[in-house]
Amino acid sequence: SHTLAPHGADRFLVGTLVEDDAVVVLSTEESGRVHAHVVWGDGNVEEGTVDFDPPPFPILEGVANGPDGFVAAGSDPSDEGRNFVLVSSDGRFWSEAEVSGLDTRMDVHGLIATNDRYVLAGSLRTADDPARGGFAPAILTSTDGRTWTAATAPAAAEGSVRDLALGRSGLYAVVDVDGDTQLWTSSEGTDWSPLADAPRADLVVSSGDVLLAADTAFGEGPPVVYRSADGASTWEEAAVEAFGGRRLHWIGGGSEGFVAITEEARVDPFLDDPTRCYADIERCRFRPSERPTEVLMTSADGIEWTTTSVDGLDGLFRPESVLRTGDGGTVVLGSTDDGNWGAWTWSADAGPLPPADPIGEPAAPSYDGPPLIEFDGSLPVGETRAFPLYIHCGFGLLGQFDGVLWLLAESEGPTPETGAGQQVPEEWPAAGQTLYGFVTRIDEQTIEYTVDAQAQNAIATYVADPDAVISDYGCA
């Protein structure tokens, strides 16, 4: 275990291979200062230097080892933001480069290197005010990391390049195009075209001739992984039962196969069964102090996955990526529980990563309370139903039951004071911006909302208003 540099909130650390048994790591601390380290597979760490006057909020999002040395790229999302490129000949001594071709603000989402060029991808901010979007997919190439030229790609009015991968038979990109998701391919990175019959994916990764595309359901649930062993001509759904229903936090590929980081899948009331949140509200809460335990998994072919023991990752708070060195070593990069960026090394001399017991699908918690009611359902007098209440806009509007809207009893007019933006009491069963409470029909004109299934201690009273219009009760 090695401490690299102070951790920065909303910052990243990125790494790339430097030699057969080492990786270069760049990390950013809260002040924006960038640190460079060379992490050797045998456990030694060298700190480099970075000559860089950072913008107000630098986001370093890619680093690659290519034909003209090491190149790192990032952006600054603040109002006066800009793109920046750092270069190094050896991974130890870095400086900011003068660049051309990056005049339009670009959010960087991927940077890879081929034998003769660097490929940078992300989204251009096309609006007059860059802080407000819009966004257009962008792929640029450079032979030296300093002079960038736009690649030829399919036209798109809106969208973004989400991910890049380099395979033995070409380059691949996951692209949002006008509300749709496409997989693009290119032989050298300068000319791109969409792949026919490609699966929907959020990310793509390669290991030799094998290509994986994963649809992660926006990170909220178990991934669907597709595998191609013929250069993306045909695809098969890979077996991912070994993930145990967990979400995919990160996946990478290299000469040694694939590595994935999985974590407990978040329960979302709009994507899953809300009764899971009623049965165990803690599973629905994602607070910084309650992060789920991450699990490291490896696979030679993308089909069979092995859970890896992480007992030696002392002090690890959250792994972000894994790099497999050319000689068979492993470097895990992430943040530590004492507020730093860290690296954990497994030497090739120690043999393969030790296996651990497979992950089992967690048993779904059982719920035996009142049945759920929909937003426009029927609620008889004297009955109680479970009703998840979305409280981002406050408590003013409850729902449409029995054909009429029910509004907070003490509210007046279309913009009542409903507690919007205020902190929910700790004892309430809330997760995210949803309150998992219950509605009880008191009489023809009154509904009470409680946070217990016994319909006691109402926190709000609602009355029917047949003249109300739902469009008046959104977030103003």
Coordinates of C-alpha atoms in Angstrom, one line a residue:
S1 CA 0.0 0.0 0.0
H2 CA 1.4 3.4 -1.0
T3 CA 0.2 6.9 -0.3
L4 CA 0.6 9.1 -3.5
A5 CA -0.9 12.5 -2.8
P6 CA -3.8 14.3 -1.1
H7 CA -7.2 13.4 -2.4
G8 CA -9.3 16.0 -4.1
A9 CA -13.1 16.0 -4.1
D10 CA -14.6 15.7 -7.6
R11 CA -11.1 15.0 -9.0
F12 CA -9.7 11.9 -10.6
L13 CA -6.5 10.0 -10.8
V14 CA -5.4 8.4 -14.1
G15 CA -2.7 5.9 -14.9
T16 CA -1.0 4.2 -17.9
L17 CA 1.8 1.7 -18.4
V18 CA 5.3 3.1 -18.6
E19 CA 7.4 -0.1 -18.8
D20 CA 6.7 -3.8 -18.5
D21 CA 6.7 -3.6 -14.7
A22 CA 5.6 -0.1 -13.9
V23 CA 2.7 2.5 -14.4
V24 CA 2.6 6.3 -14.4
V25 CA -0.1 7.8 -12.2
L26 CA -1.3 11.4 -12.3
S27 CA -3.6 12.7 -9.5
T28 CA -5.1 16.0 -8.6
E29 CA -5.6 17.4 -5.1
E30 CA -8.3 19.9 -3.9
S31 CA -6.2 22.9 -4.8
G32 CA -5.9 21.8 -8.4
R33 CA -2.2 20.8 -8.0
V34 CA -1.3 17.8 -10.1
H35 CA 1.1 15.1 -8.8
A36 CA 3.0 12.5 -10.8
H37 CA 4.2 9.1 -9.6
V38 CA 5.8 6.1 -11.1
V39 CA 4.6 2.9 -9.4
W40 CA 6.7 -0.2 -9.9
G41 CA 5.3 -3.6 -9.8
D42 CA 7.7 -4.6 -7.0
G43 CA 6.3 -1.9 -4.7
N44 CA 8.7 0.9 -5.2
V45 CA 7.3 4.4 -5.9
E46 CA 9.0 7.4 -7.4
E47 CA 7.5 10.9 -7.2
G48 CA 8.0 13.2 -10.2
T49 CA 7.5 16.9 -10.8
V50 CA 4.7 18.7 -12.7
D51 CA 5.2 22.2 -14.1
F52 CA 1.6 23.3 -14.4
D53 CA -0.3 26.4 -13.4
P54 CA -3.8 24.9 -13.0
P55 CA -7.0 26.6 -13.9
P56 CA -9.7 27.2 -11.2
F57 CA -11.1 23.7 -11.4
P58 CA -8.9 21.3 -13.3
I59 CA -10.4 17.9 -14.2
L60 CA -7.6 15.5 -15.5
E61 CA -9.4 12.7 -17.3
G62 CA -6.9 10.8 -19.5
V63 CA -3.3 9.8 -19.9
A64 CA -1.6 7.7 -22.5
N65 CA 1.9 6.5 -23.5
G66 CA 2.3 7.0 -27.2
P67 CA 4.6 7.8 -30.1
D68 CA 5.9 11.1 -28.7
G69 CA 6.0 10.2 -25.0
F70 CA 3.4 10.6 -22.3
V71 CA 0.4 12.8 -22.9
A72 CA -2.4 13.7 -20.4
A73 CA -5.5 15.8 -21.1
G74 CA -8.2 17.5 -19.1
S75 CA -10.6 20.4 -18.9
D76 CA -11.9 23.0 -16.6
P77 CA -15.7 23.2 -16.3
S78 CA -15.7 26.7 -14.6
D79 CA -17.0 29.8 -16.5
E80 CA -13.4 30.8 -17.5
G81 CA -12.4 27.2 -18.2
R82 CA -10.2 25.8 -20.9
N83 CA -8.7 22.6 -22.0
F84 CA -5.1 21.7 -21.1
V85 CA -2.5 19.1 -22.1
L86 CA 0.5 17.9 -20.1
V87 CA 3.4 16.1 -21.7
S88 CA 6.4 14.1 -20.5
S89 CA 9.2 12.1 -22.1
D90 CA 9.6 9.6 -19.3
G91 CA 6.5 9.9 -17.0
R92 CA 8.5 11.6 -14.3
F93 CA 8.9 15.2 -15.4
W94 CA 5.8 16.9 -16.7
S95 CA 5.0 20.3 -18.1
E96 CA 2.0 22.0 -19.8
A97 CA 2.2 22.0 -23.6
E98 CA 1.2 24.8 -25.9
V99 CA -1.6 23.3 -28.0
S100 CA -3.6 24.1 -31.1
G101 CA -6.9 22.6 -32.2
L102 CA -8.5 22.7 -28.8
D103 CA -10.0 26.2 -29.1
T104 CA -13.6 25.0 -28.5
R105 CA -14.3 23.9 -24.9
M106 CA -14.3 20.1 -24.7
D107 CA -15.1 17.8 -21.8
V108 CA -12.6 15.0 -22.0
H109 CA -13.9 11.5 -21.6
G110 CA -11.2 9.3 -23.1
L111 CA -7.5 9.4 -24.3
I112 CA -5.7 6.5 -25.8
A113 CA -2.6 6.0 -28.0
T114 CA -1.9 3.9 -31.0
N115 CA 1.6 3.3 -32.5
D116 CA 1.5 6.6 -34.4
R117 CA -1.0 8.9 -32.8
Y118 CA -3.0 10.0 -29.8
V119 CA -6.8 9.9 -29.9
L120 CA -8.8 12.2 -27.6
A121 CA -12.6 12.0 -27.3
G122 CA -15.4 13.6 -25.4
S123 CA -18.0 16.3 -26.0
L124 CA -17.7 19.9 -27.4
R125 CA -19.6 22.6 -25.5
T126 CA -21.3 24.3 -28.4
A127 CA -23.5 26.9 -26.6
D128 CA -22.6 30.6 -26.4
D129 CA -22.3 30.1 -22.6
P130 CA -20.1 27.0 -22.3
A131 CA -21.2 26.5 -18.7
R132 CA -24.7 25.6 -20.0
G133 CA -23.9 23.2 -22.9
G134 CA -25.1 22.0 -25.5
F135 CA -22.9 19.1 -26.4
A136 CA -21.7 17.5 -29.6
P137 CA -19.6 14.3 -29.9
A138 CA -15.9 15.0 -30.6
I139 CA -12.9 12.9 -31.5
L140 CA -9.5 14.5 -32.2
T141 CA -6.1 13.1 -33.1
S142 CA -2.5 14.2 -32.8
T143 CA 0.9 12.8 -33.6
D144 CA 2.7 14.7 -30.9
G145 CA 0.0 15.6 -28.3
R146 CA 0.3 19.3 -29.1
T147 CA -1.4 19.8 -32.5
W148 CA -4.9 18.4 -32.6
T149 CA -7.1 17.8 -35.7
A150 CA -10.8 16.8 -35.7
A151 CA -11.4 13.3 -36.9
T152 CA -14.0 12.5 -39.6
A153 CA -17.1 11.1 -37.9
P154 CA -20.8 10.7 -38.4
A155 CA -22.7 14.0 -38.0
A156 CA -24.7 14.5 -34.8
A157 CA -26.6 17.5 -33.5
E158 CA -26.3 16.5 -29.9
G159 CA -24.3 13.9 -27.9
S160 CA -21.0 12.9 -26.5
V161 CA -18.3 10.3 -26.9
R162 CA -18.5 8.3 -23.7
D163 CA -15.7 5.8 -23.9
L164 CA -12.7 4.7 -26.1
A165 CA -11.0 1.4 -26.5
L166 CA -8.0 0.1 -28.6
G167 CA -8.3 -3.4 -29.9
R168 CA -6.1 -5.5 -32.1
S169 CA -8.3 -5.0 -35.1
G170 CA -9.0 -1.3 -34.6
L171 CA -10.4 1.5 -32.3
Y172 CA -13.9 1.6 -30.8
A173 CA -16.0 4.4 -29.2
V174 CA -19.3 4.4 -27.3
V175 CA -21.2 7.5 -28.5
D176 CA -24.4 9.2 -27.5
V177 CA -26.0 10.4 -30.8
D178 CA -29.1 12.5 -30.7
G179 CA -30.6 10.5 -27.8
D180 CA -29.4 7.1 -29.1
T181 CA -26.3 5.1 -28.3
Q182 CA -24.0 3.8 -31.0
L183 CA -20.7 1.9 -31.2
W184 CA -18.3 3.5 -33.7
T185 CA -15.1 2.0 -35.1
S186 CA -12.0 3.2 -36.8
S187 CA -8.9 1.6 -38.2
E188 CA -6.5 4.4 -37.2
G189 CA -8.6 7.0 -35.3
T190 CA -8.9 9.5 -38.1
D191 CA -12.1 8.2 -39.8
W192 CA -15.0 6.8 -37.8
S193 CA -18.2 5.0 -38.8
P194 CA -21.0 3.3 -36.8
L195 CA -21.0 -0.4 -36.4
A196 CA -24.1 -2.2 -37.6
D197 CA -26.0 -4.5 -35.2
A198 CA -23.8 -3.4 -32.3
P199 CA -25.3 -3.9 -28.8
R200 CA -26.2 -0.9 -26.6
A201 CA -23.4 -0.1 -24.3
D202 CA -22.2 2.5 -21.8
L203 CA -18.5 1.4 -22.1
V204 CA -16.2 -0.7 -24.2
V205 CA -13.0 -2.5 -23.4
S206 CA -10.6 -4.7 -25.3
S207 CA -8.1 -7.5 -24.5
G208 CA -6.3 -8.7 -27.7
D209 CA -8.9 -10.0 -30.1
V210 CA -11.7 -10.1 -27.5
L211 CA -14.0 -7.0 -27.1
L212 CA -16.5 -6.4 -24.3
A213 CA -19.3 -3.9 -24.4
A214 CA -21.3 -3.4 -21.2
D215 CA -24.7 -1.8 -20.7
T216 CA -24.6 -0.8 -17.1
A217 CA -28.1 0.6 -16.8
F218 CA -26.5 4.0 -15.9
G219 CA -24.7 2.3 -13.0
E220 CA -27.8 1.6 -11.1
G221 CA -28.0 -2.2 -11.5
P222 CA -26.3 -5.4 -12.8
P223 CA -24.6 -4.9 -16.1
V224 CA -25.4 -6.7 -19.3
V225 CA -22.0 -7.7 -20.9
Y226 CA -21.6 -8.5 -24.6
R227 CA -18.5 -10.2 -26.1
S228 CA -17.1 -10.3 -29.5
A229 CA -14.1 -12.3 -30.6
D230 CA -14.1 -11.3 -34.3
G231 CA -13.5 -7.6 -34.3
A232 CA -17.1 -6.6 -33.4
S233 CA -18.7 -8.5 -36.4
T234 CA -20.8 -10.7 -34.1
W235 CA -21.7 -10.5 -30.5
E236 CA -22.8 -12.9 -27.7
E237 CA -24.1 -12.1 -24.3
A238 CA -21.4 -13.1 -21.8
A239 CA -22.4 -14.9 -18.6
V240 CA -22.0 -12.5 -15.6
E241 CA -23.7 -14.5 -12.9
A242 CA -20.4 -14.2 -11.1
F243 CA -21.1 -10.5 -10.5
G244 CA -23.8 -11.6 -8.1
G245 CA -26.2 -8.9 -9.2
R246 CA -23.7 -6.1 -8.3
R247 CA -23.2 -3.0 -10.5
L248 CA -20.1 -2.5 -12.6
H249 CA -18.0 0.4 -11.2
W250 CA -15.1 0.0 -13.6
I251 CA -13.8 -2.5 -16.2
G252 CA -10.4 -2.7 -18.0
G253 CA -8.6 -4.9 -20.4
G254 CA -5.0 -5.7 -21.3
S255 CA -2.7 -8.5 -22.3
E256 CA -3.6 -10.5 -19.2
G257 CA -7.3 -10.4 -19.8
F258 CA -10.0 -8.3 -18.1
V259 CA -10.3 -6.8 -14.7
A260 CA -13.6 -5.4 -13.2
I261 CA -14.5 -3.6 -10.0
T262 CA -18.1 -4.4 -8.9
E263 CA -20.0 -2.9 -6.0
E264 CA -23.4 -3.3 -4.4
A265 CA -26.1 -2.3 -6.9
R266 CA -28.0 0.8 -5.9
V267 CA -31.7 0.4 -5.4
D268 CA -33.6 3.1 -7.4
P269 CA -37.4 3.4 -6.8
F270 CA -37.9 4.5 -10.4
L271 CA -36.1 1.4 -11.8
D272 CA -36.7 -1.3 -9.2
D273 CA -39.3 -2.5 -6.8
P274 CA -39.9 0.2 -4.2
T275 CA -40.8 -2.4 -1.6
R276 CA -37.1 -3.2 -1.3
C277 CA -36.6 0.3 0.1
Y278 CA -39.6 -0.2 2.5
A279 CA -38.1 -3.5 3.7
D280 CA -34.5 -2.1 4.1
I281 CA -34.1 1.6 3.8
E282 CA -30.4 1.5 4.4
R283 CA -29.9 -0.4 1.1
C284 CA -31.4 2.6 -0.7
R285 CA -29.3 5.2 1.0
F286 CA -26.0 6.1 -0.6
R287 CA -24.1 8.5 1.7
P288 CA -20.4 9.0 1.7
S289 CA -20.0 7.2 5.0
E290 CA -22.1 4.2 3.7
R291 CA -20.3 3.3 0.5
P292 CA -20.7 -0.3 -0.5
T293 CA -17.7 -2.7 -0.4
E294 CA -16.0 -3.0 -3.8
V295 CA -15.0 -6.4 -5.2
L296 CA -12.1 -7.0 -7.6
M297 CA -12.8 -9.6 -10.4
T298 CA -10.6 -11.0 -13.2
S299 CA -11.4 -12.9 -16.4
A300 CA -9.2 -14.3 -19.2
D301 CA -11.9 -14.3 -21.8
G302 CA -14.8 -12.1 -20.6
I303 CA -17.0 -15.0 -19.9
E304 CA -15.7 -16.8 -16.8
W305 CA -15.0 -14.4 -13.9
T306 CA -13.1 -15.1 -10.7
T307 CA -13.5 -13.1 -7.5
T308 CA -10.1 -11.9 -6.2
S309 CA -9.1 -11.6 -2.6
V310 CA -8.6 -7.9 -1.5
D311 CA -7.5 -8.7 2.0
G312 CA -4.2 -6.9 1.3
L313 CA -5.8 -3.6 0.2
D314 CA -5.3 -2.1 3.7
G315 CA -6.8 1.4 4.1
L316 CA -8.6 1.3 0.7
F317 CA -11.6 3.5 0.7
R318 CA -12.6 3.2 -3.0
P319 CA -10.8 1.6 -5.9
E320 CA -11.0 3.6 -9.2
S321 CA -9.1 1.5 -11.7
V322 CA -6.7 -1.5 -12.1
L323 CA -3.6 -1.7 -14.3
R324 CA -2.0 -5.0 -15.2
T325 CA 1.7 -4.6 -15.9
G326 CA 3.3 -6.4 -18.8
D327 CA 5.2 -8.8 -16.6
G328 CA 2.0 -10.0 -14.8
G329 CA 1.9 -7.6 -11.9
T330 CA -1.2 -5.7 -10.7
V331 CA -1.6 -2.1 -9.6
V332 CA -4.8 -0.9 -8.0
L333 CA -5.4 2.8 -7.9
G334 CA -8.0 4.5 -5.7
S335 CA -8.6 6.7 -2.6
T336 CA -7.7 5.8 0.9
D337 CA -9.8 6.1 4.1
D338 CA -7.5 8.8 5.4
G339 CA -8.1 11.2 2.5
N340 CA -5.3 10.5 0.1
W341 CA -4.9 9.0 -3.3
G342 CA -3.2 5.6 -3.1
A343 CA -1.8 2.6 -5.0
W344 CA -1.7 -1.1 -4.1
T345 CA 0.8 -3.3 -5.9
W346 CA 0.9 -7.1 -6.4
S347 CA 4.2 -8.2 -7.7
A348 CA 4.4 -10.7 -10.6
D349 CA 6.8 -12.7 -8.5
A350 CA 4.0 -13.4 -6.1
G351 CA 2.1 -15.4 -8.8
P352 CA -1.6 -14.9 -9.8
L353 CA -3.9 -12.8 -7.7
P354 CA -5.3 -15.0 -4.9
P355 CA -8.9 -16.1 -5.5
A356 CA -11.7 -15.5 -3.0
D357 CA -15.1 -17.1 -2.5
P358 CA -17.6 -16.3 -5.3
I359 CA -20.1 -13.5 -4.7
G360 CA -23.6 -14.6 -4.0
E361 CA -26.7 -12.7 -5.1
P362 CA -27.9 -11.0 -1.9
A363 CA -31.3 -12.1 -0.7
A364 CA -33.9 -9.6 -1.5
P365 CA -35.4 -8.2 1.8
S366 CA -39.0 -9.2 2.4
Y367 CA -41.8 -6.7 2.7
D368 CA -45.0 -7.5 4.5
G369 CA -46.6 -4.0 4.9
P370 CA -49.5 -2.4 3.1
P371 CA -49.6 -2.8 -0.7
L372 CA -48.2 -0.1 -3.0
I373 CA -50.5 2.4 -4.7
E374 CA -49.7 4.1 -8.0
F375 CA -49.7 7.9 -8.5
D376 CA -53.2 7.7 -10.1
G377 CA -54.6 4.8 -8.2
S378 CA -57.7 4.3 -6.1
L379 CA -57.6 4.8 -2.3
P380 CA -60.8 3.7 -0.4
V381 CA -61.8 5.4 2.8
G382 CA -60.2 3.8 5.8
E383 CA -57.4 2.1 3.8
T384 CA -53.6 2.6 4.0
R385 CA -51.2 2.1 1.2
A386 CA -47.4 2.4 0.7
F387 CA -46.7 5.4 -1.5
P388 CA -43.1 6.6 -2.3
L389 CA -43.3 10.4 -2.4
Y390 CA -40.8 12.3 -4.5
I391 CA -39.9 15.3 -2.4
H392 CA -37.4 17.2 -4.6
C393 CA -40.1 19.9 -5.1
G394 CA -41.5 19.6 -1.5
F395 CA -44.7 18.2 -0.2
G396 CA -47.2 20.4 -2.0
L397 CA -48.5 17.8 -4.4
L398 CA -49.2 14.3 -3.2
G399 CA -50.7 12.4 -6.1
Q400 CA -53.8 11.9 -8.2
F401 CA -56.0 9.4 -6.4
D402 CA -59.5 8.5 -7.6
G403 CA -59.4 11.0 -10.4
V404 CA -58.5 14.2 -8.5
L405 CA -55.3 15.8 -7.3
W406 CA -54.5 15.9 -3.6
L407 CA -52.8 19.0 -2.3
L408 CA -51.2 20.0 1.0
A409 CA -54.0 21.2 3.2
E410 CA -52.3 24.4 4.3
S411 CA -51.1 25.4 0.9
E412 CA -52.5 28.3 -1.0
G413 CA -52.2 29.0 -4.7
P414 CA -50.1 27.3 -7.3
T415 CA -46.7 28.0 -5.5
P416 CA -47.2 27.0 -1.8
E417 CA -44.4 26.8 0.7
T418 CA -43.9 23.1 1.0
G419 CA -40.4 22.5 2.6
A420 CA -38.7 22.2 -0.8
G421 CA -34.9 22.4 -0.3
Q422 CA -35.0 21.8 3.4
Q423 CA -33.3 18.9 5.1
V424 CA -35.4 15.8 5.7
P425 CA -35.3 14.7 9.4
E426 CA -32.9 11.8 10.1
E427 CA -35.6 9.6 11.5
W428 CA -37.7 9.7 8.3
P429 CA -37.4 6.7 5.9
A430 CA -35.9 8.8 3.0
A431 CA -33.4 7.9 0.4
G432 CA -32.1 10.3 -2.2
Q433 CA -35.1 12.5 -2.9
T434 CA -37.8 10.0 -2.1
L435 CA -39.8 9.5 1.1
Y436 CA -41.0 5.9 1.7
G437 CA -44.1 6.6 3.6
F438 CA -47.8 5.7 3.6
V439 CA -51.1 7.3 2.6
T440 CA -54.3 6.8 4.6
R441 CA -57.8 7.9 3.3
I442 CA -59.4 9.5 6.4
D443 CA -62.6 10.5 4.6
E444 CA -63.9 11.6 1.2
Q445 CA -61.9 14.9 1.4
T446 CA -58.8 14.0 3.5
I447 CA -55.7 11.9 3.1
E448 CA -52.9 11.7 5.7
Y449 CA -49.3 10.9 5.0
T450 CA -47.3 9.1 7.6
V451 CA -43.9 7.5 7.9
D452 CA -45.1 4.4 9.6
A453 CA -47.3 1.6 8.4
Q454 CA -49.7 1.9 11.3
A455 CA -50.9 5.3 10.0
Q456 CA -49.9 7.1 13.2
N457 CA -48.3 10.5 13.6
A458 CA -49.2 12.1 10.3
I459 CA -46.5 14.4 8.9
A460 CA -48.8 16.0 6.3
T461 CA -52.5 16.3 5.5
Y462 CA -53.9 16.5 2.0
V463 CA -57.3 17.6 0.6
A464 CA -58.9 16.8 -2.7
D465 CA -59.0 19.7 -5.2
P466 CA -60.9 18.8 -8.4
D467 CA -60.0 22.2 -10.0
A468 CA -56.2 21.8 -9.6
V469 CA -54.0 21.4 -12.6
I470 CA -50.9 19.2 -12.2
S471 CA -48.7 21.5 -14.3
D472 CA -49.0 24.2 -11.7
Y473 CA -47.3 22.1 -9.1
G474 CA -43.9 21.3 -10.6
C475 CA -40.6 22.9 -9.5
A476 CA -40.8 26.6 -10.2

